[in-house]
Tab-separated table of C-alpha atoms in Angstrom:
chain	number	residue	atom	x	y	z
A	1475	MET	CA	65.288	105.110	133.981
A	1476	PRO	CA	66.287	106.497	137.494
A	1477	THR	CA	63.272	108.019	139.676
A	1478	TRP	CA	63.340	110.592	142.278
A	1479	SER	CA	64.787	109.312	145.560
A	1480	SER	CA	65.747	105.843	144.126
A	1481	LEU	CA	68.502	103.854	146.049
A	1482	LEU	CA	68.289	100.687	143.954
A	1483	PHE	CA	69.603	99.750	140.616
A	1484	GLN	CA	67.781	100.673	137.438
A	1485	ASN	CA	65.822	97.643	135.876
A	1486	SER	CA	68.483	95.424	133.944
A	1487	VAL	CA	68.241	95.195	129.965
A	1488	SER	CA	71.226	92.858	129.851
A	1489	SER	CA	72.697	89.643	130.995
A	1490	VAL	CA	75.674	91.491	132.251
A	1491	MET	CA	73.633	93.899	134.300
A	1492	GLU	CA	71.483	91.260	135.735
A	1493	GLN	CA	74.553	89.467	137.043
A	1494	LEU	CA	75.956	92.536	138.628
A	1495	ILE	CA	72.673	93.041	140.335
A	1496	PHE	CA	72.962	89.510	141.627
A	1497	PHE	CA	76.451	90.016	142.572
A	1498	HIS	CA	75.616	92.967	144.614
A	1499	ASP	CA	73.126	91.097	146.621
A	1500	HIS	CA	75.663	88.339	147.220
A	1501	ILE	CA	78.147	90.689	148.526
A	1502	MET	CA	75.531	92.243	150.888
A	1503	VAL	CA	74.464	88.808	152.334
A	1504	VAL	CA	78.120	88.421	152.916
A	1505	MET	CA	78.484	91.720	154.607
A	1506	VAL	CA	75.418	90.958	156.840
A	1507	MET	CA	76.861	87.745	158.066
A	1508	ILE	CA	80.152	89.680	158.984
A	1509	MET	CA	78.552	92.422	160.668
A	1510	VAL	CA	76.275	90.124	162.753
A	1511	MET	CA	79.133	87.876	163.822
A	1512	VAL	CA	81.479	90.964	164.628
A	1513	GLY	CA	78.419	92.598	166.261
A	1514	TYR	CA	77.919	89.204	168.456
A	1515	ILE	CA	81.745	89.067	169.322
A	1516	LEU	CA	81.942	92.880	170.439
A	1517	MET	CA	78.615	92.664	172.766
A	1518	ASN	CA	79.564	89.353	174.096
A	1519	SER	CA	83.126	90.878	174.937
A	1520	CYS	CA	81.550	93.684	176.865
A	1521	LEU	CA	78.901	92.053	178.762
A	1522	THR	CA	80.962	89.314	180.185
A	1523	LYS	CA	83.054	89.806	183.287
A	1524	PHE	CA	85.682	86.666	182.496
A	1525	TYR	CA	88.902	88.275	181.106
A	1526	ASP	CA	92.299	86.478	181.410
A	1527	LEU	CA	94.525	89.573	181.872
A	1528	GLY	CA	97.649	86.969	181.672
A	1529	MET	CA	96.960	86.056	178.252
A	1530	PHE	CA	99.092	87.713	175.712
A	1531	HIS	CA	99.034	85.485	172.686
A	1532	GLY	CA	96.931	82.486	171.671
A	1533	GLN	CA	97.908	80.540	168.366
A	1534	SER	CA	94.561	78.940	167.936
A	1535	LEU	CA	92.621	82.222	168.374
A	1536	GLU	CA	95.091	84.004	165.754
A	1537	SER	CA	94.657	81.253	163.437
A	1538	ILE	CA	90.735	81.589	163.451
A	1539	TRP	CA	90.780	85.259	162.878
A	1540	THR	CA	93.238	84.872	160.148
A	1541	VAL	CA	91.091	81.765	158.510
A	1542	ILE	CA	87.440	82.990	158.717
A	1543	PRO	CA	88.196	86.758	157.008
A	1544	ALA	CA	90.158	84.744	154.206
A	1545	VAL	CA	87.073	82.517	153.638
A	1546	PHE	CA	84.771	85.332	153.288
A	1547	LEU	CA	87.207	86.881	150.842
A	1548	LEU	CA	86.992	83.759	148.822
A	1549	PHE	CA	83.189	83.979	148.855
A	1550	ILE	CA	83.457	87.257	147.189
A	1551	ALA	CA	86.445	86.715	145.007
A	1552	PHE	CA	85.262	83.646	143.031
A	1553	PRO	CA	81.890	85.465	142.030
A	1554	SER	CA	83.740	88.337	141.187
A	1555	LEU	CA	86.181	86.569	138.866
A	1556	ARG	CA	83.233	84.789	137.061
A	1557	LEU	CA	81.544	88.099	136.393
A	1558	LEU	CA	84.662	89.830	135.119
A	1559	TYR	CA	85.278	86.645	132.728
A	1560	LEU	CA	81.597	87.214	131.229
A	1561	MET	CA	82.262	91.227	130.770
A	1562	GLU	CA	85.421	90.319	128.900
A	1563	GLU	CA	85.576	90.854	125.294
A	1564	SER	CA	84.288	88.338	122.614
A	1565	GLU	CA	84.578	87.603	119.140
A	1566	ASP	CA	80.836	86.812	118.601
A	1567	PHE	CA	79.056	89.854	117.322
A	1568	ASP	CA	76.584	90.842	114.679
A	1569	MET	CA	77.273	94.588	114.149
A	1570	THR	CA	79.727	97.241	114.908
A	1571	LEU	CA	79.146	100.781	115.948
A	1572	LYS	CA	81.608	103.878	116.216
A	1573	VAL	CA	81.100	106.398	118.894
A	1574	LEU	CA	83.158	109.681	119.131
A	1575	GLY	CA	83.007	111.942	121.916
A	1576	HIS	CA	82.804	115.846	121.244
A	1577	GLN	CA	82.548	118.990	123.647
A	1578	TRP	CA	79.710	118.485	124.219
A	1579	TYR	CA	77.745	115.908	122.128
A	1580	TRP	CA	78.263	112.429	120.794
A	1581	SER	CA	78.514	111.238	117.320
A	1582	TYR	CA	77.896	107.754	116.068
A	1583	GLU	CA	78.406	105.478	113.043
A	1584	TYR	CA	77.023	102.296	111.839
A	1585	SER	CA	80.210	100.829	110.378
A	1586	ASP	CA	78.665	97.444	109.118
A	1587	LEU	CA	75.789	99.328	107.435
A	1588	GLY	CA	77.758	102.010	105.460
A	1589	LEU	CA	76.259	104.859	107.379
A	1590	SER	CA	77.969	107.986	107.831
A	1591	PHE	CA	78.760	109.748	111.374
A	1592	PHE	CA	75.490	111.405	112.944
A	1593	ASP	CA	75.648	113.991	115.830
A	1594	SER	CA	73.422	113.552	118.948
A	1595	TYR	CA	72.896	116.952	120.857
A	1596	MET	CA	70.652	117.429	123.803
A	1597	LEU	CA	67.368	119.102	123.098
A	1598	SER	CA	66.450	122.088	125.194
A	1599	ASN	CA	63.890	122.001	128.104
A	1600	LYS	CA	61.081	123.341	126.076
A	1601	GLU	CA	61.320	120.528	123.566
A	1602	CYS	CA	62.000	117.442	125.679
A	1603	ILE	CA	60.019	115.638	128.381
A	1604	PHE	CA	62.836	114.309	130.418
A	1605	ARG	CA	65.090	117.274	131.348
A	1606	LEU	CA	68.786	116.824	130.199
A	1607	LEU	CA	67.974	113.213	128.870
A	1608	ASN	CA	66.472	113.894	125.476
A	1609	VAL	CA	68.414	114.247	122.136
A	1610	ASP	CA	67.501	115.181	118.655
A	1611	ASN	CA	69.125	111.952	116.949
A	1612	CYS	CA	69.060	109.055	119.314
A	1613	LEU	CA	71.117	105.597	118.804
A	1614	VAL	CA	68.980	102.919	117.206
A	1615	ILE	CA	69.982	99.321	118.224
A	1616	PRO	CA	68.257	96.036	117.123
A	1617	PHE	CA	66.620	93.775	119.511
A	1618	MET	CA	68.583	90.346	120.670
A	1619	THR	CA	71.803	91.581	118.507
A	1620	ASN	CA	75.382	91.299	119.884
A	1621	VAL	CA	76.812	94.723	119.323
A	1622	ARG	CA	80.500	95.796	119.244
A	1623	MET	CA	80.943	99.392	120.130
A	1624	ILE	CA	84.325	101.167	119.219
A	1625	VAL	CA	84.549	104.121	121.528
A	1626	SER	CA	87.120	107.347	121.234
A	1627	SER	CA	87.063	111.099	121.489
A	1628	MET	CA	87.878	114.177	119.474
A	1629	ASP	CA	89.079	116.384	122.177
A	1630	VAL	CA	89.155	115.613	125.886
A	1631	ILE	CA	88.172	112.612	127.954
A	1632	HIS	CA	84.567	111.474	127.900
A	1633	SER	CA	82.707	108.367	129.303
A	1634	TRP	CA	79.723	106.557	127.495
A	1635	THR	CA	77.652	105.077	130.013
A	1636	ILE	CA	74.225	103.456	130.031
A	1637	PRO	CA	73.254	102.440	133.765
A	1638	SER	CA	70.714	99.907	132.935
A	1639	LEU	CA	72.895	98.162	130.566
A	1640	GLY	CA	75.875	97.716	132.898
A	1641	VAL	CA	78.527	99.260	130.737
A	1642	LYS	CA	80.683	101.955	131.077
A	1643	VAL	CA	83.731	102.892	128.705
A	1644	ASP	CA	86.094	105.776	128.491
A	1645	ALA	CA	86.306	108.023	125.325
A	1646	ILE	CA	90.034	109.034	125.061
A	1647	PRO	CA	91.780	110.838	122.414
A	1648	GLY	CA	93.887	109.011	120.436
A	1649	ARG	CA	92.932	105.658	121.671
A	1650	LEU	CA	90.502	103.124	120.851
A	1651	ASN	CA	88.160	101.377	123.454
A	1652	GLN	CA	85.494	98.834	122.835
A	1653	LEU	CA	82.788	96.919	124.610
A	1654	PHE	CA	80.398	94.281	123.775
A	1655	MET	CA	76.592	94.531	124.560
A	1656	SER	CA	73.175	92.976	123.934
A	1657	PHE	CA	69.637	93.751	125.077
A	1658	ASN	CA	67.060	91.302	126.176
A	1659	ARG	CA	64.682	94.123	126.634
A	1660	MET	CA	63.176	96.709	124.098
A	1661	GLY	CA	62.479	100.502	124.931
A	1662	LEU	CA	64.151	103.597	125.481
A	1663	PHE	CA	67.474	103.568	127.833
A	1664	PHE	CA	69.157	106.574	129.159
A	1665	GLY	CA	72.654	107.564	130.151
A	1666	GLN	CA	74.995	110.315	130.580
A	1667	CYS	CA	78.576	111.173	130.321
A	1668	SER	CA	80.270	109.918	133.522
A	1669	GLU	CA	83.560	111.894	133.153
A	1670	ILE	CA	83.849	115.487	134.142
A	1671	CYS	CA	84.786	117.119	130.732
A	1672	GLY	CA	84.359	120.816	130.811
A	1673	ALA	CA	81.729	123.477	131.652
A	1674	ASN	CA	78.920	121.322	129.618
A	1675	HIS	CA	79.547	118.143	131.115
A	1676	SER	CA	76.256	117.577	132.320
A	1677	PHE	CA	74.644	118.590	128.919
A	1678	MET	CA	75.714	115.409	126.690
A	1679	PRO	CA	73.338	112.991	127.453
A	1680	ILE	CA	72.848	109.237	125.731
A	1681	LEU	CA	69.599	108.207	124.532
A	1682	MET	CA	69.620	104.583	122.799
A	1683	MET	CA	66.267	102.922	121.450
A	1684	VAL	CA	66.152	99.165	121.082
A	1685	ILE	CA	63.504	98.198	118.476
A	1686	PRO	CA	62.593	94.855	116.581
A	1687	ARG	CA	65.067	93.548	114.329
A	1688	LEU	CA	62.604	93.460	111.110
A	1689	GLU	CA	61.804	97.303	112.027
A	1690	PHE	CA	65.403	98.131	112.163
A	1691	LEU	CA	66.020	96.498	108.706
A	1692	VAL	CA	62.984	98.163	107.079
A	1693	ASN	CA	63.675	101.768	108.361
A	1694	TRP	CA	67.330	102.014	108.833
A	1695	ILE	CA	69.231	100.070	106.175
């Protein structure tokens, strides 16, 4: 979970989030290379005294400063397309969950297990350890399980998000959106609605608990 004054990503709990962090580091390396190159050219142009005031065009120079940015864009585009492909929908999933957004709480249903919807409300500050993050009924997921989540809303647009998982999907009234996720780490993972949905927008947190499969089968089925 995020901590005070933290500027870095949260620890990844899925392969998608790991790839997102790697992609971010890759882009930062490319940006540093561009800044160093541009800075060197600017400093060199400021310090040198040799200028050709009669040169109004240069085909070779224009070709160079057109090709080099295109190469840098390719260095960014190919990893980005690969990551988008990894985040695409998959037909390989073990269980299905339904999520409904309300003003201002979430409802969950385990469709495959025949369990009806249950509501997840935020706890008051006196009842919880983490302010604005604890809920009365958290979402429980078995470890190392491919999950398909179908998301919608009952009133206004919400957004279901867990940063450490690297997923974000809008809950839109009258429309079904879906996402696929799997966990490679057990524990408690927090999120909050990421769409401004009304006066109590900041009071509808998301709490997900990932537990071993055997414990899930024994206690939840």
